[in-house]
């Protein structure tokens, strides 16, 4: 079963230090996402562009590092970076930047918005469908996170740890794999899973 997270408002950054004055490093894409579900060819072109830009950014990797520090401090097994989840998370973050809500069936739910949305009542249809498009086959057990503003890795993790729901997912012993996506404009997503993804590209 998929779990989900609510949009975040950040008010504190005291948990992991004060490295929050540095702007996050984000990767820009030369491909603007279509206002519809991407074809396999379009998805593969985006993947090639993602790789051409260097794949995961320093900010995305730092988020994973900090979350693993938190997990180790709580005597939990660390989570491993899942490259498919990394791409799905970045794609979903970019989608939030590139595509504006123009269709009624897109809804406004952070987790069920855009071309991959199912219907207005679904809690996390879009994020699940994006993950599946990259090879998830709906095997996710974690959630996806959205935030706004130019946020550093430490600020993101601090905010999530100050939110009871997000904290519970970060400290869940079930999770083994992680994917983080950050895009210009401060849009960030994360997937957590108890099983590795199966790429279909």
XYZ file of C-alpha atoms in Angstrom:
201
model
C 0.000 0.000 0.000
C 1.230 3.458 -0.806
C 1.523 5.995 1.936
C 1.521 9.711 1.439
C 2.659 12.958 2.926
C 0.999 16.340 3.216
C 2.495 19.563 1.819
C 5.079 21.026 4.162
C 5.525 24.384 5.822
C 8.990 24.842 7.282
C 9.537 27.000 10.344
C 12.680 25.580 11.903
C 16.089 24.274 10.875
C 17.649 23.407 14.216
C 18.061 19.637 14.043
C 21.007 19.125 11.751
C 23.056 22.299 11.969
C 23.017 25.664 10.269
C 24.254 25.072 6.719
C 21.106 26.610 5.267
C 22.534 29.783 3.787
C 23.971 27.948 0.813
C 21.591 27.791 -2.161
C 20.780 24.245 -3.211
C 22.318 22.896 -6.361
C 19.638 21.925 -8.832
C 19.824 20.507 -12.323
C 17.895 22.175 -15.087
C 16.467 20.087 -17.903
C 16.654 21.089 -21.553
C 13.376 19.207 -22.076
C 10.072 20.792 -21.113
C 7.583 18.146 -20.043
C 4.373 17.779 -22.082
C 0.978 18.594 -20.602
C 0.068 14.910 -20.842
C 1.599 11.556 -19.995
C 4.909 11.082 -21.743
C 5.322 8.402 -24.374
C 8.016 5.778 -23.859
C 10.193 7.633 -26.375
C 9.686 10.940 -24.541
C 10.431 9.343 -21.193
C 13.615 7.775 -22.559
C 14.684 11.110 -24.067
C 14.159 12.725 -20.662
C 16.202 9.957 -18.995
C 19.053 10.566 -21.436
C 18.845 14.287 -20.665
C 18.875 13.548 -16.928
C 22.029 11.506 -17.359
C 23.589 14.120 -19.627
C 23.140 16.683 -16.843
C 25.024 14.398 -14.462
C 22.233 12.448 -12.785
C 21.733 13.071 -9.053
C 22.751 16.503 -7.802
C 24.815 17.248 -4.727
C 21.676 18.469 -2.959
C 19.749 15.280 -3.709
C 22.632 13.119 -2.515
C 23.045 15.241 0.601
C 19.382 14.682 1.493
C 19.981 10.922 1.388
C 23.154 11.278 3.457
C 21.384 13.327 6.136
C 18.436 10.961 6.294
C 20.825 8.076 6.787
C 22.549 9.996 9.601
C 19.169 10.363 11.279
C 18.388 6.677 10.775
C 21.752 5.582 12.165
C 21.238 7.819 15.188
C 18.026 5.880 15.794
C 19.767 2.494 15.355
C 18.038 1.865 12.022
C 19.421 0.378 8.833
C 20.388 2.985 6.257
C 18.464 3.330 2.987
C 20.130 2.829 -0.379
C 19.812 5.156 -3.332
C 17.564 3.672 -6.018
C 18.465 5.191 -9.396
C 15.012 4.572 -10.842
C 13.394 6.282 -7.870
C 15.851 9.156 -8.232
C 14.727 9.746 -11.805
C 11.036 9.369 -10.972
C 11.346 11.853 -8.105
C 13.151 14.426 -10.269
C 10.606 13.949 -13.072
C 7.720 14.509 -10.666
C 9.446 17.603 -9.236
C 10.029 18.996 -12.725
C 6.437 18.276 -13.674
C 5.300 20.509 -10.820
C 7.471 23.271 -12.283
C 6.720 22.859 -15.989
C 3.003 22.114 -15.997
C 0.317 24.365 -14.621
C -3.042 22.941 -13.464
C -5.282 23.570 -16.459
C -7.555 20.523 -16.419
C -10.291 19.944 -13.860
C -9.347 16.294 -13.427
C -5.822 17.259 -12.410
C -7.030 18.363 -9.009
C -4.908 20.239 -6.484
C -3.707 17.387 -4.254
C 0.080 17.573 -4.128
C 0.354 13.830 -4.604
C -2.314 13.504 -7.276
C -1.791 16.421 -9.609
C -0.923 16.730 -13.281
C -1.137 14.420 -16.299
C -0.518 11.292 -14.210
C -3.373 11.996 -11.796
C -6.150 9.444 -11.534
C -9.108 11.371 -10.143
C -9.766 14.108 -7.638
C -10.425 11.705 -4.776
C -7.219 9.692 -5.085
C -4.611 10.466 -2.452
C -1.448 9.689 -4.382
C -2.415 8.515 -7.846
C -0.092 10.785 -9.806
C 3.041 10.045 -7.809
C 2.351 6.318 -7.978
C 1.810 6.490 -11.725
C 5.010 8.435 -12.297
C 6.923 5.852 -10.282
C 5.295 3.074 -12.311
C 6.181 4.830 -15.586
C 9.836 4.626 -14.585
C 9.637 0.974 -13.566
C 8.071 0.994 -10.136
C 5.184 -1.296 -11.013
C 3.459 0.094 -7.908
C 5.826 -1.659 -5.529
C 6.316 1.431 -3.384
C 5.777 1.348 0.334
C 6.787 4.869 1.153
C 5.716 8.319 0.131
C 6.466 11.426 -1.832
C 7.179 14.863 -0.450
C 6.597 18.304 -1.869
C 7.928 21.617 -0.657
C 8.196 25.133 -2.030
C 11.022 27.622 -1.838
C 14.764 27.394 -2.411
C 15.679 24.860 0.218
C 18.986 23.246 1.121
C 19.239 19.557 1.916
C 19.575 20.184 5.645
C 16.592 22.525 5.673
C 14.448 19.896 3.942
C 15.432 17.135 6.344
C 15.048 19.423 9.341
C 11.547 20.333 8.247
C 10.546 16.741 7.639
C 11.902 15.664 11.013
C 9.814 18.384 12.658
C 6.676 17.021 10.988
C 5.268 13.955 12.832
C 4.085 12.238 9.665
C 7.321 12.735 7.756
C 9.394 11.821 10.785
C 7.530 8.527 11.060
C 8.393 7.650 7.478
C 12.027 8.639 7.804
C 12.266 6.429 10.889
C 10.285 3.517 9.470
C 12.329 0.292 9.726
C 10.516 -1.026 6.628
C 12.250 1.277 4.173
C 15.324 0.082 2.315
C 15.491 2.263 -0.809
C 15.171 5.956 -1.504
C 14.875 8.383 -4.401
C 15.103 12.170 -4.183
C 14.302 14.754 -6.846
C 14.887 18.491 -6.580
C 14.155 21.047 -9.303
C 14.616 24.823 -9.692
C 11.985 26.699 -7.742
C 12.430 24.589 -4.632
C 10.204 21.733 -5.694
C 11.343 18.513 -4.041
C 10.028 14.973 -4.010
C 11.119 11.806 -2.329
C 10.097 8.192 -2.641
C 10.778 5.557 0.005
C 10.393 1.864 -0.720
C 10.928 -1.485 0.931
C 11.897 -3.114 -2.373
C 14.201 -2.148 -5.212
C 12.655 -0.885 -8.425
C 12.494 -2.794 -11.693
C 13.332 -0.408 -14.558
C 11.189 -0.769 -17.672
C 13.284 1.440 -19.943
